[in-house]
């Protein structure tokens, strides 16, 4: 084998597609394997057994039988999450959202960041974020670090 231009697929790994309606010799000529007439023989058919998704034969569908619940809050804040074990791996003394973006821990510096308390922190650092869990705040301050909440 010379290279990528020389590759062949293994025998039996590929079956030719059915070419329907291409004459009697193909085995799929005339009615093209669909039989004679009826809704299942029509183009774009939705015959018996091939109904629309969620259609229950005229019975009231499940999504209409169940009550509507809840709402979407317009004031929802979606935080980017960082854990203490991730901060422990950073060598920086001061940790800000910009540094977290530069190190690849979050995607955007403009979106709010929340620090969670999973893992341990063994050195004192200054962490700036928009929100902290109670355990994260305790562990950072317990290690001699400081917590700065951004607006």
mmCIF file of N, CA, C and O in Angstrom, residues 69-149:
data_model
loop_
_atom_site.group_PDB
_atom_site.id
_atom_site.type_symbol
_atom_site.label_atom_id
_atom_site.label_comp_id
_atom_site.label_asym_id
_atom_site.label_seq_id
_atom_site.Cartn_x
_atom_site.Cartn_y
_atom_site.Cartn_z
ATOM 1 N N UNK A 69 -46.603 22.884 32.783
ATOM 2 C CA UNK A 69 -46.025 23.172 34.093
ATOM 3 C C UNK A 69 -44.880 24.152 33.969
ATOM 4 O O UNK A 69 -44.081 24.069 33.048
ATOM 5 N N UNK A 70 -44.789 25.046 34.933
ATOM 6 C CA UNK A 70 -43.613 25.899 35.060
ATOM 7 C C UNK A 70 -43.543 27.018 34.038
ATOM 8 O O UNK A 70 -44.454 27.255 33.261
ATOM 9 N N UNK A 71 -42.420 27.699 34.056
ATOM 10 C CA UNK A 71 -42.185 28.807 33.154
ATOM 11 C C UNK A 71 -40.679 29.012 33.035
ATOM 12 O O UNK A 71 -39.905 28.416 33.779
ATOM 13 N N UNK A 72 -40.270 29.825 32.096
ATOM 14 C CA UNK A 72 -38.863 30.154 31.921
ATOM 15 C C UNK A 72 -38.623 31.536 32.510
ATOM 16 O O UNK A 72 -39.216 32.519 32.047
ATOM 17 N N UNK A 73 -37.768 31.601 33.520
ATOM 18 C CA UNK A 73 -37.493 32.873 34.179
ATOM 19 C C UNK A 73 -36.712 33.785 33.245
ATOM 20 O O UNK A 73 -35.733 33.369 32.618
ATOM 21 N N UNK A 74 -37.139 35.030 33.165
ATOM 22 C CA UNK A 74 -36.435 35.991 32.318
ATOM 23 C C UNK A 74 -35.147 36.474 32.974
ATOM 24 O O UNK A 74 -34.290 37.051 32.311
ATOM 25 N N UNK A 75 -35.022 36.252 34.302
ATOM 26 C CA UNK A 75 -33.858 36.753 35.037
ATOM 27 C C UNK A 75 -32.831 35.665 35.325
ATOM 28 O O UNK A 75 -31.970 35.847 36.172
ATOM 29 N N UNK A 76 -32.911 34.525 34.638
ATOM 30 C CA UNK A 76 -32.012 33.411 34.916
ATOM 31 C C UNK A 76 -30.583 33.792 34.565
ATOM 32 O O UNK A 76 -30.320 34.380 33.512
ATOM 33 N N UNK A 77 -29.653 33.461 35.466
ATOM 34 C CA UNK A 77 -28.236 33.722 35.223
ATOM 35 C C UNK A 77 -27.549 32.379 35.037
ATOM 36 O O UNK A 77 -27.624 31.504 35.909
ATOM 37 N N UNK A 78 -26.909 32.186 33.897
ATOM 38 C CA UNK A 78 -26.212 30.935 33.638
ATOM 39 C C UNK A 78 -24.718 31.151 33.848
ATOM 40 O O UNK A 78 -24.077 31.896 33.103
ATOM 41 N N UNK A 79 -24.190 30.504 34.882
ATOM 42 C CA UNK A 79 -22.789 30.691 35.244
ATOM 43 C C UNK A 79 -21.892 29.711 34.509
ATOM 44 O O UNK A 79 -22.296 28.586 34.198
ATOM 45 N N UNK A 80 -20.652 30.151 34.261
ATOM 46 C CA UNK A 80 -19.597 29.231 33.850
ATOM 47 C C UNK A 80 -18.964 28.710 35.138
ATOM 48 O O UNK A 80 -18.628 29.483 36.017
ATOM 49 N N UNK A 81 -18.834 27.399 35.244
ATOM 50 C CA UNK A 81 -18.447 26.789 36.513
ATOM 51 C C UNK A 81 -16.972 26.424 36.517
ATOM 52 O O UNK A 81 -16.453 25.866 35.550
ATOM 53 N N UNK A 82 -16.297 26.762 37.641
ATOM 54 C CA UNK A 82 -14.904 26.369 37.860
ATOM 55 C C UNK A 82 -14.816 25.769 39.257
ATOM 56 O O UNK A 82 -15.417 26.294 40.196
ATOM 57 N N UNK A 83 -14.084 24.661 39.405
ATOM 58 C CA UNK A 83 -13.934 24.011 40.701
ATOM 59 C C UNK A 83 -12.567 24.315 41.308
ATOM 60 O O UNK A 83 -11.620 24.682 40.599
ATOM 61 N N UNK A 84 -12.451 24.125 42.614
ATOM 62 C CA UNK A 84 -11.192 24.419 43.301
ATOM 63 C C UNK A 84 -10.039 23.546 42.815
ATOM 64 O O UNK A 84 -8.900 24.008 42.733
ATOM 65 N N UNK A 85 -10.323 22.277 42.493
ATOM 66 C CA UNK A 85 -9.224 21.420 42.026
ATOM 67 C C UNK A 85 -8.635 21.936 40.719
ATOM 68 O O UNK A 85 -7.456 21.716 40.421
ATOM 69 N N UNK A 86 -9.441 22.665 39.933
ATOM 70 C CA UNK A 86 -8.915 23.271 38.707
ATOM 71 C C UNK A 86 -8.051 24.487 39.044
ATOM 72 O O UNK A 86 -7.008 24.709 38.412
ATOM 73 N N UNK A 87 -8.484 25.266 40.046
ATOM 74 C CA UNK A 87 -7.706 26.442 40.444
ATOM 75 C C UNK A 87 -6.382 26.021 41.088
ATOM 76 O O UNK A 87 -5.375 26.726 40.974
ATOM 77 N N UNK A 88 -6.371 24.876 41.776
ATOM 78 C CA UNK A 88 -5.160 24.370 42.432
ATOM 79 C C UNK A 88 -4.043 24.126 41.404
ATOM 80 O O UNK A 88 -2.865 24.332 41.684
ATOM 81 N N UNK A 89 -4.432 23.730 40.184
ATOM 82 C CA UNK A 89 -3.441 23.415 39.139
ATOM 83 C C UNK A 89 -2.818 24.668 38.530
ATOM 84 O O UNK A 89 -1.763 24.589 37.905
ATOM 85 N N UNK A 90 -3.467 25.830 38.706
ATOM 86 C CA UNK A 90 -2.928 27.069 38.138
ATOM 87 C C UNK A 90 -1.803 27.603 39.018
ATOM 88 O O UNK A 90 -1.862 27.506 40.241
ATOM 89 N N UNK A 91 -0.774 28.174 38.381
ATOM 90 C CA UNK A 91 0.339 28.757 39.146
ATOM 91 C C UNK A 91 0.094 30.213 39.531
ATOM 92 O O UNK A 91 0.848 30.797 40.285
ATOM 93 N N UNK A 92 -0.975 30.819 38.973
ATOM 94 C CA UNK A 92 -1.213 32.245 39.172
ATOM 95 C C UNK A 92 -1.559 32.564 40.630
ATOM 96 O O UNK A 92 -2.239 31.790 41.294
ATOM 97 N N UNK A 93 -1.081 33.717 41.100
ATOM 98 C CA UNK A 93 -1.380 34.174 42.462
ATOM 99 C C UNK A 93 -2.750 34.837 42.515
ATOM 100 O O UNK A 93 -3.466 34.713 43.496
ATOM 101 N N UNK A 94 -3.089 35.557 41.432
ATOM 102 C CA UNK A 94 -4.386 36.227 41.347
ATOM 103 C C UNK A 94 -5.165 35.606 40.196
ATOM 104 O O UNK A 94 -4.675 35.544 39.068
ATOM 105 N N UNK A 95 -6.376 35.154 40.483
ATOM 106 C CA UNK A 95 -7.168 34.446 39.473
ATOM 107 C C UNK A 95 -8.393 35.285 39.141
ATOM 108 O O UNK A 95 -9.209 35.613 40.009
ATOM 109 N N UNK A 96 -8.504 35.673 37.865
ATOM 110 C CA UNK A 96 -9.624 36.476 37.371
ATOM 111 C C UNK A 96 -10.269 35.737 36.196
ATOM 112 O O UNK A 96 -9.677 34.799 35.654
ATOM 113 N N UNK A 97 -11.466 36.149 35.770
ATOM 114 C CA UNK A 97 -12.076 35.517 34.601
ATOM 115 C C UNK A 97 -11.193 35.574 33.356
ATOM 116 O O UNK A 97 -11.153 34.619 32.568
ATOM 117 N N UNK A 98 -10.435 36.667 33.180
ATOM 118 C CA UNK A 98 -9.555 36.781 32.011
ATOM 119 C C UNK A 98 -8.475 35.696 32.044
ATOM 120 O O UNK A 98 -8.123 35.108 31.015
ATOM 121 N N UNK A 99 -7.917 35.435 33.237
ATOM 122 C CA UNK A 99 -6.885 34.391 33.371
ATOM 123 C C UNK A 99 -7.498 33.016 33.119
ATOM 124 O O UNK A 99 -6.885 32.160 32.474
ATOM 125 N N UNK A 100 -8.732 32.802 33.605
ATOM 126 C CA UNK A 100 -9.399 31.516 33.385
ATOM 127 C C UNK A 100 -9.644 31.263 31.898
ATOM 128 O O UNK A 100 -9.524 30.136 31.420
ATOM 129 N N UNK A 101 -9.970 32.327 31.149
ATOM 130 C CA UNK A 101 -10.141 32.183 29.699
ATOM 131 C C UNK A 101 -8.804 31.844 29.048
ATOM 132 O O UNK A 101 -8.714 30.945 28.208
ATOM 133 N N UNK A 102 -7.755 32.554 29.462
ATOM 134 C CA UNK A 102 -6.429 32.325 28.882
ATOM 135 C C UNK A 102 -5.940 30.893 29.144
ATOM 136 O O UNK A 102 -5.246 30.308 28.312
ATOM 137 N N UNK A 103 -6.307 30.322 30.307
ATOM 138 C CA UNK A 103 -5.885 28.954 30.652
ATOM 139 C C UNK A 103 -6.847 27.900 30.114
ATOM 140 O O UNK A 103 -6.646 26.713 30.318
ATOM 141 N N UNK A 104 -7.935 28.328 29.471
ATOM 142 C CA UNK A 104 -8.870 27.385 28.855
ATOM 143 C C UNK A 104 -9.878 26.760 29.800
ATOM 144 O O UNK A 104 -10.497 25.752 29.453
ATOM 145 N N UNK A 105 -10.069 27.331 30.999
ATOM 146 C CA UNK A 105 -11.021 26.755 31.951
ATOM 147 C C UNK A 105 -12.452 27.227 31.712
ATOM 148 O O UNK A 105 -13.408 26.546 32.090
ATOM 149 N N UNK A 106 -12.624 28.410 31.118
ATOM 150 C CA UNK A 106 -13.948 28.895 30.742
ATOM 151 C C UNK A 106 -13.882 29.419 29.314
ATOM 152 O O UNK A 106 -12.794 29.628 28.765
ATOM 153 N N UNK A 107 -15.059 29.653 28.733
ATOM 154 C CA UNK A 107 -15.094 30.054 27.334
ATOM 155 C C UNK A 107 -15.067 31.547 27.094
ATOM 156 O O UNK A 107 -14.481 32.011 26.122
ATOM 157 N N UNK A 108 -15.699 32.333 28.002
ATOM 158 C CA UNK A 108 -15.854 33.768 27.756
ATOM 159 C C UNK A 108 -15.617 34.552 29.038
ATOM 160 O O UNK A 108 -16.172 34.223 30.079
ATOM 161 N N UNK A 109 -14.854 35.611 28.927
ATOM 162 C CA UNK A 109 -14.597 36.444 30.105
ATOM 163 C C UNK A 109 -15.801 37.311 30.427
ATOM 164 O O UNK A 109 -15.977 37.745 31.561
ATOM 165 N N UNK A 110 -16.672 37.572 29.461
ATOM 166 C CA UNK A 110 -17.802 38.456 29.678
ATOM 167 C C UNK A 110 -18.959 37.810 30.412
ATOM 168 O O UNK A 110 -19.809 38.498 30.950
ATOM 169 N N UNK A 111 -19.037 36.484 30.414
ATOM 170 C CA UNK A 111 -20.147 35.804 31.079
ATOM 171 C C UNK A 111 -19.792 35.512 32.528
ATOM 172 O O UNK A 111 -18.632 35.315 32.859
ATOM 173 N N UNK A 112 -20.800 35.468 33.424
ATOM 174 C CA UNK A 112 -20.506 35.293 34.847
ATOM 175 C C UNK A 112 -19.856 33.952 35.177
ATOM 176 O O UNK A 112 -20.140 32.935 34.544
ATOM 177 N N UNK A 113 -18.978 33.970 36.190
ATOM 178 C CA UNK A 113 -18.218 32.792 36.614
ATOM 179 C C UNK A 113 -18.603 32.456 38.050
ATOM 180 O O UNK A 113 -18.710 33.350 38.895
ATOM 181 N N UNK A 114 -18.802 31.154 38.318
ATOM 182 C CA UNK A 114 -19.069 30.719 39.689
ATOM 183 C C UNK A 114 -18.008 29.695 40.074
ATOM 184 O O UNK A 114 -17.700 28.784 39.311
ATOM 185 N N UNK A 115 -17.448 29.853 41.273
ATOM 186 C CA UNK A 115 -16.432 28.929 41.787
ATOM 187 C C UNK A 115 -17.121 27.964 42.746
ATOM 188 O O UNK A 115 -17.789 28.396 43.692
ATOM 189 N N UNK A 116 -16.958 26.656 42.482
ATOM 190 C CA UNK A 116 -17.538 25.626 43.333
ATOM 191 C C UNK A 116 -16.444 24.965 44.159
ATOM 192 O O UNK A 116 -15.265 25.016 43.812
ATOM 193 N N UNK A 117 -16.853 24.303 45.242
ATOM 194 C CA UNK A 117 -15.883 23.829 46.227
ATOM 195 C C UNK A 117 -15.400 22.409 46.062
ATOM 196 O O UNK A 117 -14.935 21.815 47.031
ATOM 197 N N UNK A 118 -15.467 21.834 44.883
ATOM 198 C CA UNK A 118 -14.998 20.462 44.695
ATOM 199 C C UNK A 118 -13.475 20.442 44.622
ATOM 200 O O UNK A 118 -12.878 21.131 43.798
ATOM 201 N N UNK A 119 -12.829 19.674 45.489
ATOM 202 C CA UNK A 119 -11.370 19.615 45.537
ATOM 203 C C UNK A 119 -10.838 20.446 46.685
ATOM 204 O O UNK A 119 -11.595 21.000 47.480
ATOM 205 N N UNK A 120 -9.528 20.507 46.786
ATOM 206 C CA UNK A 120 -8.874 21.240 47.876
ATOM 207 C C UNK A 120 -7.981 22.330 47.312
ATOM 208 O O UNK A 120 -7.515 22.235 46.180
ATOM 209 N N UNK A 121 -7.716 23.351 48.114
ATOM 210 C CA UNK A 121 -6.821 24.435 47.741
ATOM 211 C C UNK A 121 -5.776 24.542 48.848
ATOM 212 O O UNK A 121 -6.120 24.706 50.014
ATOM 213 N N UNK A 122 -4.498 24.395 48.478
ATOM 214 C CA UNK A 122 -3.460 24.319 49.520
ATOM 215 C C UNK A 122 -2.574 25.568 49.555
ATOM 216 O O UNK A 122 -1.572 25.579 50.244
ATOM 217 N N UNK A 123 -2.906 26.603 48.794
ATOM 218 C CA UNK A 123 -2.082 27.820 48.805
ATOM 219 C C UNK A 123 -3.001 29.029 48.826
ATOM 220 O O UNK A 123 -4.183 28.919 48.509
ATOM 221 N N UNK A 124 -2.435 30.177 49.232
ATOM 222 C CA UNK A 124 -3.301 31.355 49.294
ATOM 223 C C UNK A 124 -3.296 32.073 47.954
ATOM 224 O O UNK A 124 -2.247 32.371 47.387
ATOM 225 N N UNK A 125 -4.496 32.303 47.448
ATOM 226 C CA UNK A 125 -4.687 32.990 46.168
ATOM 227 C C UNK A 125 -5.809 33.996 46.325
ATOM 228 O O UNK A 125 -6.647 33.892 47.216
ATOM 229 N N UNK A 126 -5.819 34.977 45.425
ATOM 230 C CA UNK A 126 -6.920 35.929 45.354
ATOM 231 C C UNK A 126 -7.785 35.524 44.167
ATOM 232 O O UNK A 126 -7.307 35.506 43.025
ATOM 233 N N UNK A 127 -9.035 35.170 44.440
ATOM 234 C CA UNK A 127 -9.930 34.694 43.381
ATOM 235 C C UNK A 127 -11.021 35.727 43.158
ATOM 236 O O UNK A 127 -11.720 36.123 44.094
ATOM 237 N N UNK A 128 -11.141 36.188 41.910
ATOM 238 C CA UNK A 128 -12.205 37.123 41.536
ATOM 239 C C UNK A 128 -13.209 36.384 40.669
ATOM 240 O O UNK A 128 -12.838 35.813 39.637
ATOM 241 N N UNK A 129 -14.471 36.375 41.091
ATOM 242 C CA UNK A 129 -15.530 35.730 40.305
ATOM 243 C C UNK A 129 -16.855 36.386 40.663
ATOM 244 O O UNK A 129 -16.931 37.197 41.594
ATOM 245 N N UNK A 130 -17.899 36.026 39.928
ATOM 246 C CA UNK A 130 -19.200 36.637 40.142
ATOM 247 C C UNK A 130 -19.966 35.969 41.277
ATOM 248 O O UNK A 130 -20.842 36.588 41.884
ATOM 249 N N UNK A 131 -19.651 34.679 41.555
ATOM 250 C CA UNK A 131 -20.341 33.983 42.634
ATOM 251 C C UNK A 131 -19.454 32.861 43.158
ATOM 252 O O UNK A 131 -18.599 32.331 42.439
ATOM 253 N N UNK A 132 -19.657 32.521 44.434
ATOM 254 C CA UNK A 132 -18.903 31.444 45.077
ATOM 255 C C UNK A 132 -19.877 30.578 45.860
ATOM 256 O O UNK A 132 -20.791 31.100 46.509
ATOM 257 N N UNK A 133 -19.668 29.265 45.842
ATOM 258 C CA UNK A 133 -20.450 28.424 46.738
ATOM 259 C C UNK A 133 -19.898 28.609 48.149
ATOM 260 O O UNK A 133 -18.765 29.069 48.333
ATOM 261 N N UNK A 134 -20.713 28.254 49.149
ATOM 262 C CA UNK A 134 -20.289 28.445 50.534
ATOM 263 C C UNK A 134 -19.009 27.644 50.821
ATOM 264 O O UNK A 134 -18.067 28.144 51.430
ATOM 265 N N UNK A 135 -18.958 26.386 50.341
ATOM 266 C CA UNK A 135 -17.782 25.555 50.621
ATOM 267 C C UNK A 135 -16.536 26.093 49.918
ATOM 268 O O UNK A 135 -15.434 26.056 50.471
ATOM 269 N N UNK A 136 -16.699 26.650 48.702
ATOM 270 C CA UNK A 136 -15.549 27.217 47.990
ATOM 271 C C UNK A 136 -15.007 28.422 48.750
ATOM 272 O O UNK A 136 -13.790 28.567 48.938
ATOM 273 N N UNK A 137 -15.911 29.283 49.216
ATOM 274 C CA UNK A 137 -15.499 30.474 49.957
ATOM 275 C C UNK A 137 -14.736 30.071 51.224
ATOM 276 O O UNK A 137 -13.670 30.621 51.528
ATOM 277 N N UNK A 138 -15.265 29.065 51.956
ATOM 278 C CA UNK A 138 -14.617 28.616 53.190
ATOM 279 C C UNK A 138 -13.235 28.030 52.920
ATOM 280 O O UNK A 138 -12.280 28.289 53.650
ATOM 281 N N UNK A 139 -13.114 27.236 51.849
ATOM 282 C CA UNK A 139 -11.826 26.592 51.558
ATOM 283 C C UNK A 139 -10.784 27.604 51.092
ATOM 284 O O UNK A 139 -9.609 27.501 51.450
ATOM 285 N N UNK A 140 -11.199 28.584 50.299
ATOM 286 C CA UNK A 140 -10.252 29.608 49.822
ATOM 287 C C UNK A 140 -9.757 30.442 51.009
ATOM 288 O O UNK A 140 -8.554 30.661 51.165
ATOM 289 N N UNK A 141 -10.687 30.873 51.841
ATOM 290 C CA UNK A 141 -10.293 31.688 52.993
ATOM 291 C C UNK A 141 -9.554 30.845 54.043
ATOM 292 O O UNK A 141 -8.672 31.346 54.735
ATOM 293 N N UNK A 142 -9.877 29.561 54.119
ATOM 294 C CA UNK A 142 -9.178 28.666 55.043
ATOM 295 C C UNK A 142 -7.725 28.447 54.654
ATOM 296 O O UNK A 142 -6.865 28.182 55.494
ATOM 297 N N UNK A 143 -7.440 28.545 53.355
ATOM 298 C CA UNK A 143 -6.061 28.381 52.872
ATOM 299 C C UNK A 143 -5.298 29.697 52.927
ATOM 300 O O UNK A 143 -4.167 29.781 52.452
ATOM 301 N N UNK A 144 -5.925 30.752 53.446
ATOM 302 C CA UNK A 144 -5.259 32.054 53.564
ATOM 303 C C UNK A 144 -5.504 32.950 52.370
ATOM 304 O O UNK A 144 -4.890 34.011 52.266
ATOM 305 N N UNK A 145 -6.367 32.555 51.467
ATOM 306 C CA UNK A 145 -6.638 33.361 50.281
ATOM 307 C C UNK A 145 -7.770 34.355 50.516
ATOM 308 O O UNK A 145 -8.369 34.393 51.597
ATOM 309 N N UNK A 146 -8.035 35.149 49.481
ATOM 310 C CA UNK A 146 -9.123 36.110 49.584
ATOM 311 C C UNK A 146 -10.092 35.921 48.420
ATOM 312 O O UNK A 146 -9.723 35.446 47.348
ATOM 313 N N UNK A 147 -11.340 36.324 48.673
ATOM 314 C CA UNK A 147 -12.424 36.166 47.696
ATOM 315 C C UNK A 147 -12.914 37.549 47.308
ATOM 316 O O UNK A 147 -13.187 38.372 48.172
ATOM 317 N N UNK A 148 -12.978 37.825 45.995
ATOM 318 C CA UNK A 148 -13.509 39.104 45.516
ATOM 319 C C UNK A 148 -14.697 38.817 44.610
ATOM 320 O O UNK A 148 -14.558 38.160 43.586
ATOM 321 N N UNK A 149 -15.873 39.309 45.017
ATOM 322 C CA UNK A 149 -17.057 39.125 44.182
ATOM 323 C C UNK A 149 -17.154 40.262 43.183
ATOM 324 O O UNK A 149 -17.129 41.425 43.563
#
